[in-house]
Short mmCIF file of C-alpha atoms and ligand atoms in Angstrom, two decimals:
data_model
loop_
_atom_site.label_atom_id
_atom_site.label_comp_id
_atom_site.label_asym_id
_atom_site.label_seq_id
_atom_site.Cartn_x
_atom_site.Cartn_y
_atom_site.Cartn_z
CA MET A 1 5.18 -121.65 -118.99
CA SER A 2 4.61 -118.81 -121.82
CA LYS A 3 2.71 -115.61 -120.50
CA PRO A 4 -0.76 -115.86 -121.48
CA LEU A 5 -1.66 -113.82 -124.14
CA LYS A 6 -3.25 -109.95 -123.53
CA GLN A 7 -6.57 -109.50 -124.43
CA ILE A 8 -6.77 -106.34 -126.88
CA HIS A 9 -9.06 -103.64 -126.12
CA LEU A 10 -10.51 -101.43 -129.25
CA ALA A 11 -12.48 -98.48 -129.51
CA ALA A 12 -13.89 -96.21 -132.43
CA HIS A 13 -13.05 -92.73 -132.20
CA PHE A 14 -15.83 -90.49 -134.01
CA PRO A 15 -13.57 -87.94 -135.76
CA GLY A 16 -14.65 -84.47 -135.03
CA VAL A 17 -12.49 -81.43 -136.56
CA ASN A 18 -9.06 -83.16 -137.67
CA ASN A 19 -6.88 -83.53 -140.59
CA THR A 20 -7.60 -87.21 -140.79
CA THR A 21 -10.93 -87.41 -142.49
CA VAL A 22 -11.02 -87.21 -146.15
CA TRP A 23 -13.65 -84.80 -146.74
CA SER A 24 -13.37 -85.06 -150.47
CA ASP A 25 -14.42 -88.82 -150.73
CA PRO A 26 -18.12 -89.43 -152.32
CA GLN A 27 -18.48 -91.79 -149.06
CA ALA A 28 -17.60 -89.23 -146.44
CA GLY A 29 -20.85 -88.38 -144.44
CA SER A 30 -21.91 -85.59 -142.21
CA HIS A 31 -20.09 -85.10 -138.77
CA VAL A 32 -23.28 -83.27 -137.32
CA GLU A 33 -26.43 -86.04 -138.44
CA PHE A 34 -27.16 -88.52 -135.91
CA ALA A 35 -27.29 -91.09 -138.77
CA SER A 36 -23.20 -90.86 -138.91
CA PHE A 37 -22.70 -91.38 -135.01
CA ALA A 38 -25.29 -94.27 -135.01
CA HIS A 39 -23.53 -96.06 -138.03
CA LEU A 40 -20.02 -95.76 -136.49
CA ALA A 41 -21.68 -96.85 -132.72
CA ARG A 42 -23.52 -99.77 -134.71
CA THR A 43 -20.58 -100.94 -136.37
CA ALA A 44 -18.04 -100.95 -133.21
CA GLU A 45 -20.83 -102.57 -131.46
CA ARG A 46 -21.23 -105.47 -134.11
CA ALA A 47 -17.25 -105.82 -133.82
CA LYS A 48 -17.42 -106.26 -130.21
CA PHE A 49 -15.41 -102.96 -129.55
CA ASP A 50 -14.92 -101.70 -126.10
CA PHE A 51 -16.41 -98.23 -126.82
CA LEU A 52 -16.96 -95.29 -128.98
CA PHE A 53 -14.87 -92.05 -128.24
CA LEU A 54 -15.86 -88.69 -128.82
CA ALA A 55 -13.13 -85.85 -128.26
CA GLU A 56 -13.84 -82.53 -127.44
CA GLY A 57 -13.46 -79.11 -129.15
CA LEU A 58 -15.39 -76.00 -127.48
CA ARG A 59 -14.59 -73.23 -130.14
CA LEU A 60 -14.12 -73.27 -133.93
CA ARG A 61 -10.22 -73.17 -134.71
CA GLU A 62 -8.70 -70.14 -136.54
CA GLN A 63 -6.17 -69.10 -138.87
CA ASN A 64 -5.20 -65.71 -139.64
CA GLY A 65 -8.73 -64.93 -138.31
CA LEU A 66 -10.57 -67.28 -140.62
CA ILE A 67 -12.25 -70.31 -139.43
CA TYR A 68 -9.92 -73.02 -140.00
CA ASP A 69 -11.00 -74.87 -143.16
CA LEU A 70 -11.52 -78.41 -141.30
CA ASP A 71 -13.61 -76.67 -138.76
CA VAL A 72 -16.53 -76.04 -140.55
CA VAL A 73 -18.24 -79.21 -139.82
CA GLY A 74 -18.88 -78.23 -136.34
CA ARG A 75 -19.25 -80.45 -133.03
CA PRO A 76 -22.45 -81.36 -131.31
CA ASP A 77 -22.73 -81.48 -127.65
CA THR A 78 -21.24 -84.76 -126.28
CA PHE A 79 -23.72 -85.56 -123.48
CA ALA A 80 -26.62 -85.15 -126.17
CA VAL A 81 -24.91 -87.32 -128.61
CA LEU A 82 -24.00 -90.27 -126.14
CA ALA A 83 -27.39 -90.27 -124.62
CA ALA A 84 -28.80 -90.87 -127.99
CA LEU A 85 -26.30 -93.44 -129.05
CA ALA A 86 -27.25 -95.12 -125.77
CA ALA A 87 -30.84 -95.87 -127.15
CA VAL A 88 -29.59 -97.50 -130.23
CA THR A 89 -26.35 -99.50 -128.67
CA ASP A 90 -27.00 -101.94 -125.83
CA ARG A 91 -23.10 -103.15 -124.75
CA LEU A 92 -20.66 -100.62 -126.11
CA GLY A 93 -19.16 -97.85 -123.84
CA LEU A 94 -19.98 -94.45 -124.41
CA ALA A 95 -16.99 -92.19 -123.57
CA GLY A 96 -17.15 -88.40 -123.36
CA THR A 97 -13.95 -85.86 -123.25
CA ILE A 98 -15.03 -83.19 -120.96
CA ASN A 99 -12.89 -80.31 -119.87
CA SER A 100 -12.23 -79.83 -116.05
CA THR A 101 -11.32 -76.11 -116.11
CA PHE A 102 -14.54 -74.43 -117.68
CA ASN A 103 -16.98 -76.63 -116.07
CA GLU A 104 -18.58 -77.13 -112.47
CA PRO A 105 -18.01 -80.84 -110.78
CA TYR A 106 -21.85 -80.82 -110.02
CA GLU A 107 -23.00 -79.99 -113.31
CA VAL A 108 -20.41 -82.81 -114.71
CA ALA A 109 -21.33 -85.51 -112.04
CA ARG A 110 -25.02 -84.81 -112.90
CA GLN A 111 -24.43 -85.65 -116.60
CA PHE A 112 -22.03 -88.84 -116.29
CA ALA A 113 -24.23 -90.55 -113.61
CA SER A 114 -27.19 -89.59 -115.88
CA LEU A 115 -25.60 -91.12 -118.98
CA ASP A 116 -24.53 -94.15 -116.58
CA HIS A 117 -27.83 -94.73 -115.86
CA LEU A 118 -29.66 -94.22 -119.32
CA SER A 119 -26.53 -96.53 -120.63
CA ALA A 120 -27.08 -98.98 -118.14
CA GLY A 121 -23.14 -98.77 -116.68
CA ARG A 122 -21.43 -97.83 -119.99
CA ALA A 123 -20.26 -94.64 -119.22
CA ALA A 124 -16.90 -92.75 -119.21
CA TRP A 125 -15.54 -89.51 -119.04
CA ASN A 126 -12.25 -88.65 -120.56
CA VAL A 127 -11.32 -85.80 -118.17
CA VAL A 128 -9.00 -83.01 -120.01
CA THR A 129 -7.65 -79.72 -118.79
CA SER A 130 -8.07 -78.33 -122.36
CA TRP A 131 -5.13 -76.66 -124.57
CA ASP A 132 -5.31 -72.93 -124.27
CA ALA A 133 -7.16 -69.37 -123.27
CA PHE A 134 -8.54 -69.29 -126.63
CA THR A 135 -11.54 -71.92 -125.77
CA GLY A 136 -11.81 -70.07 -122.41
CA GLU A 137 -13.01 -66.81 -124.12
CA ASN A 138 -16.28 -68.82 -125.14
CA PHE A 139 -16.77 -69.12 -121.06
CA ARG A 140 -17.55 -66.37 -118.79
CA ARG A 141 -14.41 -66.86 -116.99
CA GLY A 142 -12.60 -65.72 -120.23
CA GLY A 143 -8.97 -67.29 -120.70
CA PHE A 144 -8.80 -68.58 -116.90
CA LEU A 145 -6.28 -70.49 -115.22
CA THR A 146 -2.97 -70.62 -116.72
CA PRO A 147 -1.72 -74.19 -117.71
CA ASP A 148 0.05 -74.93 -114.83
CA GLN A 149 -3.09 -74.37 -112.50
CA ARG A 150 -5.17 -76.58 -114.72
CA TYR A 151 -4.34 -79.96 -113.48
CA GLU A 152 -4.47 -78.70 -109.84
CA ARG A 153 -8.09 -77.91 -110.56
CA ALA A 154 -8.36 -81.10 -112.65
CA ARG A 155 -7.60 -83.21 -109.49
CA THR A 156 -9.64 -81.12 -107.19
CA PHE A 157 -12.70 -81.13 -109.77
CA LEU A 158 -12.53 -85.33 -110.21
CA GLU A 159 -12.18 -85.72 -106.26
CA THR A 160 -15.05 -83.55 -105.65
CA ALA A 161 -17.26 -85.30 -108.73
CA TRP A 162 -16.14 -88.50 -106.97
CA GLU A 163 -17.62 -87.34 -103.53
CA LEU A 164 -20.63 -86.31 -105.69
CA PHE A 165 -20.92 -89.97 -107.44
CA ASP A 166 -20.39 -91.50 -103.89
CA SER A 167 -22.99 -89.19 -102.05
CA TRP A 168 -25.38 -92.24 -102.81
CA HIS A 169 -24.94 -95.81 -101.68
CA GLY A 170 -27.00 -97.56 -103.60
CA ASP A 171 -29.60 -98.79 -101.22
CA GLU A 172 -31.51 -95.53 -100.62
CA ILE A 173 -34.36 -96.13 -102.90
CA VAL A 174 -36.31 -98.64 -100.87
CA ALA A 175 -39.93 -97.15 -99.97
CA ASP A 176 -42.45 -99.53 -99.06
CA ARG A 177 -45.14 -99.67 -101.62
CA GLU A 178 -47.82 -100.89 -99.58
CA SER A 179 -47.49 -98.70 -96.32
CA GLY A 180 -46.19 -95.70 -98.31
CA VAL A 181 -43.37 -95.44 -95.93
CA PHE A 182 -40.02 -94.22 -96.90
CA LEU A 183 -37.41 -96.51 -95.55
CA GLY A 184 -34.19 -94.87 -97.38
CA ASP A 185 -31.64 -92.95 -96.18
CA PRO A 186 -32.84 -89.48 -95.31
CA GLU A 187 -29.31 -88.06 -95.78
CA ALA A 188 -29.25 -89.34 -99.36
CA GLY A 189 -26.83 -87.35 -101.58
CA ALA A 190 -25.61 -84.78 -98.92
CA PHE A 191 -22.20 -83.22 -99.81
CA GLU A 192 -19.93 -80.75 -98.75
CA HIS A 193 -16.59 -79.64 -100.14
CA HIS A 194 -14.53 -76.62 -99.67
CA ASP A 195 -11.18 -75.95 -101.25
CA ALA A 196 -9.49 -73.34 -103.59
CA HIS A 197 -11.66 -74.14 -106.31
CA PHE A 198 -14.95 -75.42 -105.00
CA ASP A 199 -16.96 -74.28 -102.01
CA ILE A 200 -20.02 -76.38 -102.57
CA SER A 201 -22.77 -77.93 -100.51
CA GLY A 202 -26.31 -79.50 -101.17
CA ARG A 203 -27.95 -82.97 -102.19
CA PHE A 204 -26.65 -84.82 -105.43
CA ASN A 205 -29.97 -85.41 -107.00
CA VAL A 206 -28.73 -88.49 -109.42
CA PRO A 207 -28.91 -91.86 -107.51
CA ARG A 208 -26.03 -94.26 -107.61
CA SER A 209 -25.38 -95.18 -111.29
CA PRO A 210 -24.73 -98.86 -112.27
CA GLN A 211 -20.84 -98.42 -112.39
CA GLY A 212 -21.04 -96.24 -109.11
CA ARG A 213 -18.55 -93.58 -110.88
CA PRO A 214 -17.86 -93.77 -114.68
CA VAL A 215 -14.75 -94.65 -116.35
CA ILE A 216 -12.10 -92.03 -115.88
CA PHE A 217 -10.10 -91.43 -118.97
CA GLN A 218 -7.10 -89.08 -118.93
CA ALA A 219 -5.08 -87.45 -122.26
CA GLY A 220 -2.56 -84.95 -120.84
CA ASP A 221 0.84 -85.87 -121.45
CA SER A 222 3.30 -83.55 -119.17
CA ASP A 223 4.72 -84.88 -116.19
CA GLU A 224 1.65 -83.48 -114.54
CA GLY A 225 -0.72 -84.94 -116.84
CA ARG A 226 0.66 -88.40 -116.23
CA GLU A 227 0.90 -87.96 -112.66
CA PHE A 228 -2.88 -87.16 -112.83
CA ALA A 229 -3.46 -90.46 -114.58
CA ALA A 230 -1.34 -92.78 -112.25
CA ALA A 231 -3.21 -91.27 -109.40
CA GLY A 232 -7.14 -91.51 -110.27
CA ALA A 233 -7.69 -92.83 -114.15
CA ASP A 234 -8.84 -95.92 -115.15
CA ALA A 235 -7.57 -95.41 -118.54
CA ILE A 236 -5.42 -93.23 -120.91
CA PHE A 237 -6.17 -91.86 -124.35
CA SER A 238 -2.45 -91.30 -125.84
CA ARG A 239 -0.75 -90.28 -128.81
CA TYR A 240 2.32 -93.02 -128.69
CA GLY A 241 1.19 -95.80 -131.27
CA THR A 242 4.76 -97.17 -132.14
CA LEU A 243 6.75 -99.67 -130.81
CA ALA A 244 9.76 -97.42 -129.15
CA GLU A 245 7.40 -94.60 -128.11
CA GLY A 246 4.53 -96.93 -126.92
CA GLN A 247 6.93 -99.06 -124.67
CA ALA A 248 8.49 -96.01 -123.15
CA PHE A 249 5.15 -94.08 -122.27
CA TYR A 250 3.93 -97.51 -121.15
CA ALA A 251 6.50 -98.52 -118.90
CA ASP A 252 6.63 -94.74 -117.63
CA VAL A 253 3.02 -94.41 -116.65
CA LYS A 254 2.70 -98.12 -115.38
CA GLY A 255 5.61 -97.72 -113.03
CA ARG A 256 3.99 -94.64 -111.48
CA LEU A 257 1.00 -96.71 -110.51
CA ALA A 258 2.39 -98.46 -107.21
CA ARG A 259 3.27 -95.01 -105.65
CA HIS A 260 -0.42 -94.67 -105.76
CA GLY A 261 -0.81 -97.94 -104.03
CA ARG A 262 -2.63 -99.07 -107.29
CA SER A 263 -2.30 -102.35 -109.29
CA ARG A 264 -0.76 -102.10 -113.10
CA ASP A 265 -3.73 -103.93 -114.38
CA HIS A 266 -5.83 -100.96 -113.07
CA LEU A 267 -4.85 -98.66 -115.85
CA VAL A 268 -5.36 -99.27 -119.59
CA ILE A 269 -3.21 -97.62 -122.02
CA LEU A 270 -4.94 -96.74 -125.57
CA PRO A 271 -2.96 -94.71 -127.97
CA ALA A 272 -5.11 -93.30 -131.05
CA ALA A 273 -4.28 -95.04 -134.26
CA THR A 274 -5.29 -94.66 -138.06
CA PHE A 275 -5.44 -97.56 -140.31
CA VAL A 276 -5.56 -97.98 -143.99
CA LEU A 277 -6.64 -101.62 -145.40
CA GLY A 278 -5.84 -103.41 -148.67
CA ASP A 279 -6.20 -106.60 -150.33
CA THR A 280 -2.80 -107.10 -150.37
CA ASP A 281 0.06 -104.79 -148.17
CA ALA A 282 1.33 -103.41 -151.75
CA GLU A 283 -2.48 -102.07 -152.39
CA ALA A 284 -2.97 -100.71 -148.90
CA HIS A 285 0.26 -98.74 -149.30
CA GLU A 286 -0.52 -97.12 -152.37
CA LEU A 287 -3.83 -96.66 -151.02
CA ALA A 288 -2.21 -94.64 -147.77
CA HIS A 289 -0.23 -92.47 -150.15
CA GLU A 290 -3.40 -91.52 -151.70
CA ILE A 291 -4.93 -90.80 -148.71
CA ARG A 292 -2.17 -88.52 -147.46
CA LEU A 293 -2.44 -86.81 -150.65
CA LYS A 294 -6.27 -85.95 -149.89
CA GLN A 295 -5.70 -85.04 -146.47
CA VAL A 296 -2.89 -82.58 -147.22
CA SER A 297 -3.99 -80.64 -150.19
CA GLY A 298 -1.64 -77.68 -151.12
CA GLN A 299 -3.93 -75.31 -149.32
CA SER A 300 -3.58 -77.32 -146.36
CA ALA A 301 0.02 -77.73 -146.43
CA ILE A 302 0.34 -74.01 -146.40
CA LYS A 303 -2.09 -73.83 -143.55
CA PHE A 304 0.23 -76.25 -141.62
CA LEU A 305 3.57 -74.31 -142.62
CA GLU A 306 1.64 -71.30 -141.22
CA GLN A 307 0.95 -72.93 -138.00
CA LEU A 308 5.02 -73.39 -137.55
CA TRP A 309 6.13 -70.30 -139.19
CA ASN A 310 3.59 -67.97 -137.41
CA ARG A 311 3.58 -66.07 -140.48
CA ASP A 312 1.14 -65.49 -143.42
CA LEU A 313 2.57 -67.72 -146.11
CA SER A 314 -0.50 -67.48 -148.51
CA ALA A 315 1.92 -66.54 -151.31
CA HIS A 316 3.96 -70.00 -150.89
CA ASP A 317 4.21 -72.21 -153.61
CA PRO A 318 3.03 -75.59 -151.73
CA ASP A 319 5.15 -77.36 -154.80
CA GLY A 320 8.22 -75.58 -154.24
CA PRO A 321 10.98 -75.73 -151.57
CA LEU A 322 10.34 -74.84 -147.80
CA PRO A 323 10.33 -71.28 -146.99
CA ALA A 324 13.76 -69.94 -146.70
CA ILE A 325 12.89 -67.38 -144.06
CA ASP A 326 13.02 -68.99 -140.48
CA PRO A 327 9.37 -68.98 -138.19
CA ASP A 328 8.42 -66.11 -136.31
CA PRO A 329 9.69 -66.89 -132.79
CA GLY A 330 7.16 -64.56 -131.00
CA GLU A 331 3.68 -65.60 -129.57
CA ASN A 332 1.76 -67.46 -131.96
CA THR A 333 -0.91 -65.16 -133.32
CA VAL A 334 -1.58 -66.80 -136.71
CA ALA A 335 -3.21 -70.24 -135.69
CA ARG A 336 -5.60 -70.00 -132.66
CA GLY A 337 -6.97 -73.48 -130.87
CA ARG A 338 -4.76 -75.61 -133.09
CA ALA A 339 -3.26 -78.17 -130.92
CA SER A 340 -0.12 -78.64 -133.03
CA VAL A 341 0.88 -75.19 -132.44
CA ARG A 342 2.00 -76.06 -128.58
CA MET A 343 3.79 -78.88 -129.81
CA TYR A 344 6.15 -77.29 -131.47
CA ARG A 345 8.26 -75.92 -128.60
CA ASP A 346 11.38 -74.53 -130.83
CA PRO A 347 10.01 -73.49 -134.27
CA ILE A 348 13.38 -72.62 -135.45
CA ALA A 349 14.53 -76.10 -134.49
CA THR A 350 12.08 -77.82 -136.00
CA ALA A 351 12.29 -75.50 -139.56
CA ARG A 352 15.73 -76.44 -139.57
CA GLN A 353 15.22 -80.54 -138.86
CA TRP A 354 12.54 -79.68 -141.75
CA ARG A 355 14.51 -78.42 -144.29
CA GLU A 356 17.60 -80.87 -143.58
CA LEU A 357 14.70 -83.73 -144.38
CA ALA A 358 13.05 -81.96 -147.48
CA GLU A 359 16.97 -81.60 -148.85
CA ALA A 360 17.66 -84.95 -148.33
CA LYS A 361 14.81 -86.63 -149.57
CA GLN A 362 14.10 -83.75 -152.16
CA LEU A 363 10.49 -82.90 -151.15
CA SER A 364 8.51 -79.98 -151.91
CA SER A 365 6.52 -78.19 -148.85
CA ARG A 366 3.48 -80.27 -149.31
CA GLU A 367 5.55 -83.56 -149.63
CA LEU A 368 7.47 -82.63 -146.20
CA ILE A 369 4.10 -81.81 -144.68
CA ILE A 370 2.75 -85.19 -145.62
CA GLU A 371 6.05 -86.69 -144.54
CA VAL A 372 5.78 -85.09 -140.82
CA THR A 373 2.16 -84.95 -139.90
CA GLY A 374 -0.02 -87.90 -139.16
CA ARG A 375 1.15 -90.60 -141.01
CA GLN A 376 -1.15 -93.74 -140.82
CA THR A 377 -0.34 -96.45 -138.04
CA PHE A 378 -1.43 -99.27 -139.77
CA VAL A 379 -0.96 -100.19 -143.17
CA GLY A 380 -1.77 -103.37 -144.91
CA ALA A 381 -3.72 -106.61 -145.76
CA PRO A 382 -5.95 -107.45 -142.93
CA GLU A 383 -3.39 -110.10 -141.71
CA THR A 384 -0.52 -107.43 -141.80
CA VAL A 385 -3.00 -105.04 -139.52
CA ALA A 386 -4.01 -107.73 -137.05
CA THR A 387 -0.59 -109.16 -136.79
CA SER A 388 0.73 -105.28 -136.28
CA ILE A 389 -1.75 -104.38 -133.61
CA ASN A 390 -1.28 -107.81 -131.50
CA ASP A 391 2.36 -107.81 -131.51
CA LEU A 392 2.15 -104.11 -129.98
CA VAL A 393 -0.26 -104.84 -127.49
CA GLN A 394 1.77 -108.30 -126.40
CA ALA A 395 5.19 -106.18 -126.29
CA ASP A 396 3.78 -103.33 -123.77
CA ALA A 397 3.42 -101.07 -126.34
CA SER A 398 -0.25 -100.56 -125.22
CA ASP A 399 -3.51 -102.39 -124.43
CA GLY A 400 -5.25 -101.48 -127.47
CA PHE A 401 -5.83 -98.78 -129.72
CA ILE A 402 -8.62 -96.07 -130.19
CA LEU A 403 -9.10 -96.17 -133.71
CA VAL A 404 -9.56 -92.80 -135.78
CA PRO A 405 -11.13 -94.04 -139.66
CA HIS A 406 -10.52 -91.60 -142.56
CA ILE A 407 -13.79 -91.90 -143.77
CA THR A 408 -17.03 -91.16 -141.75
CA PRO A 409 -19.06 -92.80 -140.86
CA GLY A 410 -18.39 -95.90 -142.96
CA GLY A 411 -14.45 -96.35 -142.02
CA LEU A 412 -14.44 -98.68 -139.62
CA ASP A 413 -16.82 -101.17 -141.72
CA ALA A 414 -14.04 -102.91 -143.55
CA PHE A 415 -11.94 -103.34 -140.38
CA ALA A 416 -14.55 -105.07 -138.41
CA ASP A 417 -15.09 -107.42 -141.40
CA THR A 418 -11.76 -108.24 -141.75
CA VAL A 419 -9.30 -107.74 -139.03
CA VAL A 420 -11.63 -108.34 -136.02
CA PRO A 421 -12.00 -112.09 -137.10
CA LEU A 422 -8.31 -112.36 -137.41
CA LEU A 423 -7.86 -111.25 -133.77
CA GLN A 424 -10.60 -113.20 -132.71
CA GLU A 425 -9.05 -116.48 -134.30
CA ARG A 426 -5.77 -115.59 -132.19
CA GLY A 427 -7.87 -115.67 -129.25
CA VAL A 428 -6.53 -112.04 -128.42
CA PHE A 429 -10.21 -110.13 -128.79
CA ARG A 430 -13.35 -110.90 -127.73
CA THR A 431 -15.99 -112.83 -129.96
CA GLU A 432 -18.86 -111.78 -127.22
CA TYR A 433 -19.18 -109.00 -124.59
CA GLU A 434 -18.79 -110.94 -121.21
CA GLY A 435 -20.16 -108.62 -119.35
CA SER A 436 -22.76 -105.66 -119.69
CA THR A 437 -20.66 -102.12 -118.42
CA LEU A 438 -17.82 -100.70 -119.59
CA ARG A 439 -15.80 -101.46 -116.41
CA ASP A 440 -16.51 -105.15 -117.50
CA HIS A 441 -15.06 -104.83 -121.16
CA LEU A 442 -11.98 -102.84 -119.84
CA GLY A 443 -11.14 -105.70 -116.84
CA LEU A 444 -11.44 -102.75 -114.35
CA PRO A 445 -12.56 -103.33 -110.69
CA GLU A 446 -16.04 -102.65 -109.71
CA VAL A 447 -16.32 -99.62 -107.70
CA PRO A 448 -17.78 -100.25 -104.27
CA ALA A 449 -20.17 -98.10 -102.58
CA ALA A 450 -18.72 -95.52 -100.37
CA PRO A 451 -19.15 -96.19 -96.64
CA ARG A 452 -21.75 -93.96 -95.50
CA ALA A 453 -19.07 -92.22 -92.76
CA ALA A 454 -17.03 -91.28 -95.41
CA LYS A 455 -19.55 -89.69 -97.55
CA VAL A 456 -18.99 -85.76 -96.54
CA ALA A 457 -15.25 -84.81 -97.44
CA SER A 458 -13.68 -81.59 -97.50
C1 LIG B 1 -4.25 -87.59 -127.00
C2 LIG B 1 -4.71 -86.40 -126.53
C3 LIG B 1 -5.85 -86.16 -126.56
C4 LIG B 1 -6.32 -84.96 -126.06
N1 LIG B 1 -7.78 -84.47 -126.56
C5 LIG B 1 -8.21 -83.29 -126.12
C6 LIG B 1 -9.64 -83.06 -126.39
O1 LIG B 1 -10.20 -83.67 -127.12
N2 LIG B 1 -10.20 -82.02 -126.02
C7 LIG B 1 -9.39 -81.15 -125.16
O2 LIG B 1 -9.73 -79.72 -124.97
N3 LIG B 1 -8.14 -81.23 -125.14
C8 LIG B 1 -7.49 -82.48 -125.32
N4 LIG B 1 -6.47 -82.60 -125.12
C9 LIG B 1 -5.39 -81.92 -124.26
C10 LIG B 1 -5.13 -82.29 -123.03
O3 LIG B 1 -6.46 -82.09 -121.95
C11 LIG B 1 -4.26 -81.30 -121.95
O4 LIG B 1 -5.03 -79.98 -122.01
C12 LIG B 1 -2.97 -80.61 -122.96
O5 LIG B 1 -2.37 -82.06 -123.55
C13 LIG B 1 -2.23 -80.18 -122.15
O6 LIG B 1 -1.68 -81.22 -121.13
P1 LIG B 1 -0.46 -81.63 -121.44
O7 LIG B 1 0.73 -80.61 -120.93
O8 LIG B 1 -0.31 -82.33 -119.79
O9 LIG B 1 -0.33 -82.41 -122.04
C14 LIG B 1 -5.33 -84.22 -125.74
C15 LIG B 1 -4.28 -84.47 -125.14
C16 LIG B 1 -3.95 -85.51 -125.73
C17 LIG B 1 -2.58 -86.05 -125.38
#
């Protein structure tokens, strides 16, 4: 008997600051106005997507001391946006990225429990440790915690938040209206937690929410990050959207679950993916190239080069060859808050590879940057894109995708209208929501109320 087809999970990423959005397109809208968020959320819900996703960026990124050119759009607060979206959607999950490095568990647990109530069980928390000290300077602790200490804080932060979520059991609010007698548990919400990072006790003041605990996402990629996900996350936002890389990541993370006593089905793996649709494959490929040219202007290409070279290259000609000089291998002082900087672990070796590639393919600096950064994941006619997505999911390269449109907020419309019906026809994507909570959509088990005796933990 052949294996039953896996059901695909799909989500919509509202792009904050990024290198994907084509700002120059006349259809591009605001990244701050609520109408944009509402448009993307409604499209995602119309298409029966699992959830809408917001990343987190807590500081405007800089390059050579100036705001990085794609950052000026700003990024409104996650909880305010998701709470407002809860009011204009009914079933769509609402996932927010909130770091565990600069916040406090009581505050974050209250916010997510509140969002879960307001949305009737649709909240998800993407727990990130955040990239760098630069972001931390915004907070009272300054740079705070070195990267190697951040996962330890994340682990105990999440455990503490769970204790808070579990401090109510769901049966407390049983006051007898007629007699006016409160029949509930007088211990409701009591918690106590003491460890190296948190020394807190008190009463949690938000009753148990519809999902008990929000769905937990994780997005780090190191061994520690993967272990953190395997131990406690319900889903992973990954960067591996291709067959070979996706399968390797999927096998690695799913393989860690047994050690934590968890089932393989209880961790959903969702890479970020971009897409370009056309009436034919050829038209889509042509369009994809035009989009890449808009995503990487000559000026943006120089900015990308400076991030690797760690030097001022403002006088460099983007239409000429790569800089002949090697990158400055010292601490990166040109770019601050840019995730890509951390990805170039050996800048001199990367520059050498880039030069070899540029020479082999006769590429200018700008063309080389177009080649090595952010190529679209799915390009083709709707039929081709539906097939690629389904093939990757059935081959265990992922359980679905978090789609990042290049036009905000209308960039998902065509996908919803053309690709989703094809996936539905093939029986691999829902035609209606079956449950009402995000846990239902993702096929995750319910979180039972904690037994009363286990309520207070150290
Ligand atoms: C796909 C992906 C998305 C991420 N999104 C965010 C984000 O939105 N905000 C943030 O502060 N950090 C984000 N991170 C950073 C992680 O939280 C983490 O700090 C970083 O990856 C370093 O951990 P690692 O060494 O385990 O990868 C993301 C990481 C990955 C891999």
